[in-house]
Amino acid sequence: MSEKIPVGISACLLGEAVRFDGGHKRLAFAVEELAPWVRFEPLCPEMAIGLPTPRPALRLVRSAAEGNIALRFSNGQPGDLSAAMNSLSRQAVSHMAHLCGYVVCAKSPSCGMERVRVYDEQGSNNRKVGTGLFTAQLMQQFPWLPVEEDGRLHDPAIRENFIERICALHELNQLRRAGLKRHELLAFHSRYKLLLLAHSQPLYRELGRFVAAIHQWQDPGAWFNEYRLRLMQLLAHQATRRNHTNVLMHIQGYFRKRLNTRQRQELATLILRYREGTQPLLAPIALLKHYLSEYPDPYLAQQRYFEPYPEALRLRYGY
Ligand code: SF4
């Protein structure tokens, strides 16, 4: 991957001391592991609306009269920061169409992605049902954008899925930057076939019907926007062990005539062990990649399934 991928991030996760308590929430995975591949674009929405650090903590409050959710100080200090935060968010997000992903800080009334506490006006009865105002704006303007929280990225499967989506969107955005050409979009879709099948076979078939109708679209830009949304929604479905097993067996079929009995058995056993959960996905994939270098196949060689993100991130070790 030659060019670093542009990814937005809550500034406190990069280690910037911008939190209400003067501290940060440095996310080691981002700072240490992702940084070689990603060009982070940090933003602290609360600092961007002019708040200092340290500052009183903020919270989301549901107004009893209108049902609106407002951003207020949690210490009872008067003031409603919602208009300032919504205006800043709209303006900032309008300059973020180039981003391929966003890592946000969990639980924050500005940056949290889900389950942010929403209080009643008396400051009690809080329920974890909110989204930070900045992130709500981000997800509303760019529903295709991969967005994840720091805490959820500790889960290996969620982490792998997030990085996979970021890399796919980056590749797709590069096609658009180079000027949309139908044959390149179709080649992109073909390269992602096995990877998409690992996420959802029914959704892959549905997307396939959409792709097959590409020639009916007069405006390639409109087709691209719809395809991007559908593709990213499909990839957001967590790949399953069962679907991976089907894909591995499908690839196995390509080598059937080339491998001897011992090699075929070894491969079948490895796929079975993966299916049973006693081997990580990396194991059968490494063996298939080995056979691919021994017995090259142009169709398989271009499949993103074998390397959907830089191997050095070691994302397929954990599951
Ligand atoms: S969570 Fe968001 S608003 Fe809060 S300190 Fe971090 S970047 Fe700033």
Short mmCIF file of C-alpha atoms and ligand atoms in Angstrom, two decimals:
data_model
loop_
_atom_site.label_atom_id
_atom_site.label_comp_id
_atom_site.label_asym_id
_atom_site.label_seq_id
_atom_site.Cartn_x
_atom_site.Cartn_y
_atom_site.Cartn_z
CA MET A 1 0.00 0.00 0.00
CA SER A 2 1.90 3.04 -1.26
CA GLU A 3 -0.23 5.91 -0.06
CA LYS A 4 -1.24 6.31 3.60
CA ILE A 5 -4.97 6.00 4.21
CA PRO A 6 -6.71 9.15 5.54
CA VAL A 7 -8.58 8.30 8.75
CA GLY A 8 -10.21 10.70 11.20
CA ILE A 9 -9.74 10.20 14.92
CA SER A 10 -10.83 11.76 18.20
CA ALA A 11 -7.73 13.77 19.13
CA CYS A 12 -7.56 12.38 22.69
CA LEU A 13 -7.04 8.86 21.25
CA LEU A 14 -3.82 10.00 19.61
CA GLY A 15 -2.53 11.01 23.05
CA GLU A 16 -3.35 14.72 22.80
CA ALA A 17 -4.18 16.18 26.23
CA VAL A 18 -7.55 17.62 25.21
CA ARG A 19 -9.97 15.87 27.57
CA PHE A 20 -12.13 17.67 30.13
CA ASP A 21 -9.74 16.52 32.90
CA GLY A 22 -6.62 17.69 31.04
CA GLY A 23 -5.68 14.12 30.12
CA HIS A 24 -5.90 11.92 27.03
CA LYS A 25 -7.04 8.39 26.14
CA ARG A 26 -4.12 7.25 23.96
CA LEU A 27 -5.12 4.20 21.93
CA ALA A 28 -1.97 2.13 21.49
CA PHE A 29 -3.40 0.17 18.54
CA ALA A 30 -3.87 3.42 16.61
CA VAL A 31 -0.66 5.15 17.63
CA GLU A 32 1.66 2.15 17.39
CA GLU A 33 0.17 -0.32 14.92
CA LEU A 34 -2.01 1.63 12.53
CA ALA A 35 0.15 4.74 12.21
CA PRO A 36 2.55 3.27 9.59
CA TRP A 37 -0.40 2.70 7.21
CA VAL A 38 -2.75 5.48 8.14
CA ARG A 39 -2.58 9.28 8.00
CA PHE A 40 -4.59 10.31 11.04
CA GLU A 41 -6.57 13.53 10.95
CA PRO A 42 -7.33 14.32 14.61
CA LEU A 43 -10.12 16.56 15.84
CA CYS A 44 -11.37 17.38 19.32
CA PRO A 45 -14.86 18.78 18.70
CA GLU A 46 -15.10 20.23 22.23
CA MET A 47 -11.85 22.15 21.84
CA ALA A 48 -12.96 23.17 18.35
CA ILE A 49 -16.04 24.94 19.72
CA GLY A 50 -13.74 26.98 21.96
CA LEU A 51 -13.82 25.07 25.24
CA PRO A 52 -10.59 24.99 27.27
CA THR A 53 -8.89 22.01 28.86
CA PRO A 54 -9.41 21.22 31.65
CA ARG A 55 -13.13 22.05 31.54
CA PRO A 56 -16.31 20.85 33.26
CA ALA A 57 -17.46 17.52 31.83
CA LEU A 58 -20.32 17.63 29.35
CA ARG A 59 -23.34 15.36 29.06
CA LEU A 60 -26.31 14.71 26.81
CA VAL A 61 -29.63 15.80 28.28
CA ARG A 62 -33.10 15.03 26.91
CA SER A 63 -35.39 18.01 27.30
CA ALA A 64 -38.71 17.04 28.79
CA ALA A 65 -40.67 19.60 26.78
CA GLU A 66 -39.38 19.02 23.25
CA GLY A 67 -37.69 15.63 23.54
CA ASN A 68 -34.57 17.14 21.93
CA ILE A 69 -31.16 16.02 23.04
CA ALA A 70 -28.93 18.85 24.21
CA LEU A 71 -25.24 19.09 25.11
CA ARG A 72 -24.86 20.65 28.53
CA PHE A 73 -22.35 20.98 31.36
CA SER A 74 -22.67 18.15 33.83
CA ASN A 75 -21.96 20.33 36.88
CA GLY A 76 -25.16 22.34 36.50
CA GLN A 77 -23.37 25.33 34.97
CA PRO A 78 -25.94 27.04 32.69
CA GLY A 79 -25.57 26.93 28.95
CA ASP A 80 -26.59 24.79 26.01
CA LEU A 81 -23.69 23.88 23.72
CA SER A 82 -25.79 21.95 21.20
CA ALA A 83 -26.06 24.69 18.57
CA ALA A 84 -22.32 25.37 18.67
CA MET A 85 -21.49 21.65 18.52
CA ASN A 86 -23.97 20.91 15.72
CA SER A 87 -22.74 23.86 13.67
CA LEU A 88 -19.06 22.92 14.18
CA SER A 89 -19.84 19.29 13.33
CA ARG A 90 -21.69 20.13 10.11
CA GLN A 91 -18.89 22.40 9.01
CA ALA A 92 -16.04 20.05 9.95
CA VAL A 93 -17.71 16.94 8.49
CA SER A 94 -18.32 18.73 5.18
CA HIS A 95 -14.52 18.69 4.71
CA MET A 96 -14.16 14.99 5.49
CA ALA A 97 -15.50 13.30 2.35
CA HIS A 98 -11.98 12.04 1.56
CA LEU A 99 -11.72 10.03 4.81
CA CYS A 100 -11.80 6.22 4.67
CA GLY A 101 -12.63 5.65 8.32
CA TYR A 102 -13.01 7.28 11.71
CA VAL A 103 -11.96 6.13 15.19
CA VAL A 104 -14.03 7.81 17.90
CA CYS A 105 -13.77 7.90 21.67
CA ALA A 106 -16.45 5.82 23.39
CA LYS A 107 -18.97 7.24 25.87
CA SER A 108 -18.24 10.87 25.00
CA PRO A 109 -21.31 13.12 24.52
CA SER A 110 -19.49 14.61 21.54
CA CYS A 111 -17.59 11.65 20.03
CA GLY A 112 -19.30 8.45 21.29
CA MET A 113 -20.74 6.21 18.57
CA GLU A 114 -23.39 4.37 20.59
CA ARG A 115 -24.65 3.76 24.10
CA VAL A 116 -23.73 7.26 25.27
CA ARG A 117 -25.54 8.17 28.50
CA VAL A 118 -28.52 10.49 28.04
CA TYR A 119 -29.76 12.16 31.25
CA ASP A 120 -33.10 13.67 32.09
CA GLU A 121 -33.22 17.35 33.02
CA GLN A 122 -32.89 16.54 36.71
CA GLY A 123 -29.59 14.78 35.98
CA SER A 124 -30.84 11.32 36.89
CA ASN A 125 -32.43 8.38 35.09
CA ASN A 126 -29.65 8.22 32.58
CA ARG A 127 -29.99 5.66 29.80
CA LYS A 128 -27.27 4.44 27.45
CA VAL A 129 -29.09 5.27 24.25
CA GLY A 130 -27.28 8.28 22.78
CA THR A 131 -24.68 9.12 20.15
CA GLY A 132 -22.21 11.95 20.54
CA LEU A 133 -23.35 14.99 18.58
CA PHE A 134 -20.27 15.17 16.36
CA THR A 135 -20.32 11.46 15.51
CA ALA A 136 -24.06 11.54 14.84
CA GLN A 137 -23.43 14.22 12.22
CA LEU A 138 -20.52 12.24 10.75
CA MET A 139 -22.55 9.04 10.40
CA GLN A 140 -25.53 10.90 9.01
CA GLN A 141 -23.54 12.66 6.28
CA PHE A 142 -21.43 9.61 5.39
CA PRO A 143 -23.49 6.47 6.09
CA TRP A 144 -20.91 4.35 4.23
CA LEU A 145 -17.97 5.47 6.34
CA PRO A 146 -16.44 2.84 8.69
CA VAL A 147 -16.70 4.29 12.21
CA GLU A 148 -15.51 2.46 15.33
CA GLU A 149 -14.92 3.22 18.99
CA ASP A 150 -11.64 2.74 20.85
CA GLY A 151 -13.04 0.16 23.28
CA ARG A 152 -14.64 -2.01 20.59
CA LEU A 153 -11.34 -2.12 18.68
CA HIS A 154 -9.90 -4.37 21.41
CA ASP A 155 -12.12 -7.15 20.01
CA PRO A 156 -10.03 -8.95 17.30
CA ALA A 157 -12.99 -9.61 15.00
CA ILE A 158 -14.31 -6.03 15.20
CA ARG A 159 -10.80 -4.67 14.70
CA GLU A 160 -10.21 -6.86 11.65
CA ASN A 161 -13.57 -5.93 10.15
CA PHE A 162 -12.94 -2.21 10.66
CA ILE A 163 -9.50 -2.27 9.03
CA GLU A 164 -10.80 -4.36 6.16
CA ARG A 165 -13.53 -1.79 5.48
CA ILE A 166 -11.08 1.09 5.65
CA CYS A 167 -8.77 -0.55 3.11
CA ALA A 168 -11.64 -1.41 0.74
CA LEU A 169 -12.99 2.14 0.85
CA HIS A 170 -9.51 3.51 0.24
CA GLU A 171 -9.12 1.37 -2.87
CA LEU A 172 -12.57 2.39 -4.09
CA ASN A 173 -11.86 6.08 -3.47
CA GLN A 174 -8.63 5.79 -5.44
CA LEU A 175 -10.64 4.51 -8.43
CA ARG A 176 -12.90 7.52 -8.21
CA ARG A 177 -9.97 9.92 -7.96
CA ALA A 178 -8.46 8.40 -11.11
CA GLY A 179 -11.76 8.95 -12.98
CA LEU A 180 -14.60 6.43 -12.88
CA LYS A 181 -14.40 3.75 -15.57
CA ARG A 182 -16.93 0.93 -15.75
CA HIS A 183 -14.44 -1.81 -16.52
CA GLU A 184 -12.31 -0.80 -13.51
CA LEU A 185 -15.32 -0.78 -11.20
CA LEU A 186 -16.29 -4.24 -12.43
CA ALA A 187 -12.71 -5.45 -11.94
CA PHE A 188 -12.79 -4.04 -8.39
CA HIS A 189 -15.98 -5.95 -7.65
CA SER A 190 -14.46 -9.11 -9.08
CA ARG A 191 -11.33 -8.72 -6.89
CA TYR A 192 -13.54 -8.53 -3.80
CA LYS A 193 -15.76 -11.51 -4.65
CA LEU A 194 -14.30 -14.04 -2.20
CA LEU A 195 -13.96 -11.47 0.57
CA LEU A 196 -17.58 -10.40 0.18
CA LEU A 197 -18.72 -14.03 0.22
CA ALA A 198 -17.03 -14.43 3.60
CA HIS A 199 -19.30 -11.69 4.93
CA SER A 200 -22.67 -12.64 3.46
CA GLN A 201 -23.62 -14.85 0.56
CA PRO A 202 -27.21 -13.51 0.19
CA LEU A 203 -26.00 -9.89 0.26
CA TYR A 204 -23.23 -10.74 -2.20
CA ARG A 205 -25.79 -12.15 -4.63
CA GLU A 206 -27.97 -9.06 -4.18
CA LEU A 207 -25.00 -6.78 -4.83
CA GLY A 208 -24.09 -8.91 -7.84
CA ARG A 209 -27.49 -8.14 -9.40
CA PHE A 210 -26.91 -4.44 -8.82
CA VAL A 211 -23.44 -4.63 -10.40
CA ALA A 212 -24.76 -6.56 -13.41
CA ALA A 213 -27.10 -3.64 -14.16
CA ILE A 214 -24.26 -1.07 -14.27
CA HIS A 215 -24.80 -0.42 -17.99
CA GLN A 216 -28.33 0.81 -17.32
CA TRP A 217 -26.96 3.74 -15.30
CA GLN A 218 -26.27 6.87 -17.33
CA ASP A 219 -24.33 8.58 -14.55
CA PRO A 220 -21.30 6.58 -13.29
CA GLY A 221 -21.06 8.91 -10.27
CA ALA A 222 -24.60 8.03 -9.15
CA TRP A 223 -23.87 4.31 -9.63
CA PHE A 224 -20.64 4.67 -7.67
CA ASN A 225 -22.41 6.34 -4.72
CA GLU A 226 -24.99 3.57 -4.53
CA TYR A 227 -22.38 0.83 -4.95
CA ARG A 228 -20.16 2.35 -2.23
CA LEU A 229 -23.05 2.39 0.21
CA ARG A 230 -24.11 -1.19 -0.56
CA LEU A 231 -20.55 -2.50 -0.53
CA MET A 232 -19.72 -0.92 2.82
CA GLN A 233 -22.99 -2.15 4.34
CA LEU A 234 -22.13 -5.67 3.16
CA LEU A 235 -18.61 -5.50 4.58
CA ALA A 236 -19.99 -4.21 7.89
CA HIS A 237 -21.64 -7.63 8.32
CA GLN A 238 -19.18 -9.57 10.40
CA ALA A 239 -17.54 -12.38 8.42
CA THR A 240 -18.38 -15.74 9.99
CA ARG A 241 -16.35 -18.89 10.49
CA ARG A 242 -18.94 -20.78 8.45
CA ASN A 243 -18.73 -18.38 5.50
CA HIS A 244 -14.92 -18.36 5.66
CA THR A 245 -14.99 -22.16 5.61
CA ASN A 246 -17.14 -22.12 2.46
CA VAL A 247 -14.75 -19.69 0.80
CA LEU A 248 -11.72 -21.76 1.80
CA MET A 249 -13.34 -24.90 0.38
CA HIS A 250 -14.17 -23.02 -2.80
CA ILE A 251 -10.51 -22.01 -3.18
CA GLN A 252 -9.45 -25.55 -2.35
CA GLY A 253 -11.34 -26.65 -5.47
CA TYR A 254 -8.98 -24.62 -7.67
CA PHE A 255 -6.04 -26.76 -6.54
CA ARG A 256 -7.73 -30.14 -6.50
CA LYS A 257 -6.09 -31.39 -9.69
CA ARG A 258 -2.68 -29.97 -8.81
CA LEU A 259 -2.23 -31.40 -5.31
CA ASN A 260 -1.34 -34.98 -4.46
CA THR A 261 -3.42 -37.00 -1.99
CA ARG A 262 -1.29 -36.08 1.03
CA GLN A 263 -1.42 -32.37 0.20
CA ARG A 264 -5.18 -32.48 -0.37
CA GLN A 265 -5.71 -34.19 2.97
CA GLU A 266 -3.44 -31.75 4.78
CA LEU A 267 -5.36 -28.79 3.34
CA ALA A 268 -8.77 -30.33 4.07
CA THR A 269 -7.71 -31.06 7.66
CA LEU A 270 -6.52 -27.51 8.18
CA ILE A 271 -9.80 -26.07 6.88
CA LEU A 272 -11.69 -28.49 9.14
CA ARG A 273 -9.59 -27.41 12.16
CA TYR A 274 -10.32 -23.78 11.34
CA ARG A 275 -14.04 -24.56 11.14
CA GLU A 276 -13.85 -26.28 14.54
CA GLY A 277 -12.03 -23.29 16.03
CA THR A 278 -8.72 -25.01 16.78
CA GLN A 279 -6.76 -23.13 14.10
CA PRO A 280 -6.84 -19.41 13.27
CA LEU A 281 -7.93 -18.31 9.80
CA LEU A 282 -4.32 -17.48 9.05
CA ALA A 283 -3.34 -21.17 8.99
CA PRO A 284 -5.37 -22.40 5.96
CA ILE A 285 -4.84 -19.08 4.22
CA ALA A 286 -1.05 -19.37 4.57
CA LEU A 287 -1.15 -22.85 3.06
CA LEU A 288 -3.42 -21.72 0.20
CA LYS A 289 -1.09 -18.80 -0.49
CA HIS A 290 1.78 -21.24 -0.61
CA TYR A 291 -0.05 -23.38 -3.20
CA LEU A 292 -0.95 -20.24 -5.11
CA SER A 293 2.73 -19.38 -5.46
CA GLU A 294 3.46 -22.98 -6.55
CA TYR A 295 0.52 -23.19 -8.96
CA PRO A 296 -0.31 -19.63 -10.05
CA ASP A 297 -3.89 -18.82 -10.98
CA PRO A 298 -4.56 -15.30 -12.29
CA TYR A 299 -8.13 -15.16 -10.94
CA LEU A 300 -7.17 -16.23 -7.43
CA ALA A 301 -3.99 -14.15 -7.42
CA GLN A 302 -5.94 -10.89 -7.68
CA GLN A 303 -8.45 -11.78 -4.93
CA ARG A 304 -8.30 -9.34 -1.99
CA TYR A 305 -9.39 -12.23 0.22
CA PHE A 306 -5.78 -13.33 0.59
CA GLU A 307 -4.58 -9.95 1.78
CA PRO A 308 -7.39 -7.47 2.47
CA TYR A 309 -5.02 -5.25 4.52
CA PRO A 310 -1.28 -5.13 5.20
CA GLU A 311 -0.18 -8.52 6.52
CA ALA A 312 2.08 -6.83 9.07
CA LEU A 313 -1.02 -5.77 11.05
CA ARG A 314 -1.36 -9.44 12.05
CA LEU A 315 -5.13 -9.21 12.18
CA ARG A 316 -5.91 -12.83 11.30
CA TYR A 317 -3.95 -14.30 14.18
CA GLY A 318 -6.63 -13.74 16.79
CA TYR A 319 -9.56 -15.73 15.42
S1 SF4 B 1 -13.79 12.43 23.31
FE1 SF4 B 1 -13.87 13.88 21.62
S2 SF4 B 1 -14.50 15.79 22.59
FE2 SF4 B 1 -13.79 14.44 24.23
S3 SF4 B 1 -11.65 14.94 24.49
FE3 SF4 B 1 -11.74 13.25 23.06
S4 SF4 B 1 -11.72 14.25 21.06
FE4 SF4 B 1 -12.27 15.81 22.56
#
